[in-house]
Amino acid sequence: MECEGEIDQAIQRALLDRVHRHTGIHMADRKWTLLQGRLRRRLQTLTLDSYRDYLSVLEERPDEVGHFINLVTTNETSFFRTPRIWEYLWQQALPEWFRRNRGATLQIWSAAASTGEEAYSMAMLCEEFREQHPAFKYQILATDIASQVLQAGRAGRYQGRNVDGLLRARPAMASKYFEADGDGFTVSPSLRAHVVFREHHLHKRLDGAARFDITLLRNVLIYFDDEGQRTVLEHVRRAMAPDGVLIIGESESLTRLNVGFDFEQPLIYRRKDRVDA
Ligand SMILES: C[S@@+](CC[C@H](N)C(=O)[O-])C[C@H]1O[C@@H](n2cnc3c(N)ncnc32)[C@H](O)[C@@H]1O
């Protein structure tokens, strides 16, 4: 394999550009070390000697793109990440929606779902709410661009750090909604039945007629440049119900972007109640 000093700057830039082309993720030149680290094992698997050869494979074999996307995305997540959000959903968003929409089904979108912890956290919260309000109905769509994390989400089997965090923070929920399974835990079939996983690139328009009342778009905008963020937010806005709640991640903000959402409180926005073109 070529040594690091020999890697042509043009090849580096071309691979960084491919990240943008296939995912919308903006990677500056200084991210090359990160990207190189993520691709190294793939080169070994394909018995390629150089990043130049890998670039050719990426150009010539469309099925390589999926592997590339799985490798270049950052999929860090956890159950009930950012506790304040879940308090807001439990105390305000769910009761308010239920009061105003009796008989309807709450539509929720986990829009960069990774391995599903966010979607299943939402499902657990909804199940708890349904215990108190038996007429409450909900559906969750979990989407991501990376096929590998979606596969893990569909399997709903968790082990290690993430499940330990859930067991510590919400032990009653963990035993109610998960079944011990060897060295891990698997989501109960009744919880899983409420979550559909689907591949979706956020820079594209989401097909389907659903109008989401709650969208979790957390810790993903951070990877896009301003133009990319605006594109994503416009697609998200169009997929949401008027007045729907949008929740973003702790290091993200919409204030600079002047998109169609009103600030409600930090991390929480509402779709402006206007009719779509
Ligand atoms: C850091 S995780 C965030 C997971 C979860 N939302 C959370 O906050 O814990 C970011 C996820 O965004 C996904 N992602 C990156 N670019 C995307 C795109 N263009 N469309 C859809 N998902 C994307 C990645 O695959 C990754 O799983």
PDB file of C-alpha atoms in Angstrom, residues 85 111 155 164 191 200:
ATOM      1  CA  ILE A  85     -35.577  16.852  24.893  1.00  0.00           C
ATOM      2  CA  ALA A 111     -34.585  11.593  10.320  1.00  0.00           C
ATOM      3  CA  ALA A 155     -32.562  -6.101  14.277  1.00  0.00           C
ATOM      4  CA  ASP A 164     -25.631  -0.071  29.788  1.00  0.00           C
ATOM      5  CA  LEU A 191     -42.148  -1.894  20.468  1.00  0.00           C
ATOM      6  CA  HIS A 200     -33.292   8.005   2.813  1.00  0.00           C
TER       7      HIS A 200
END
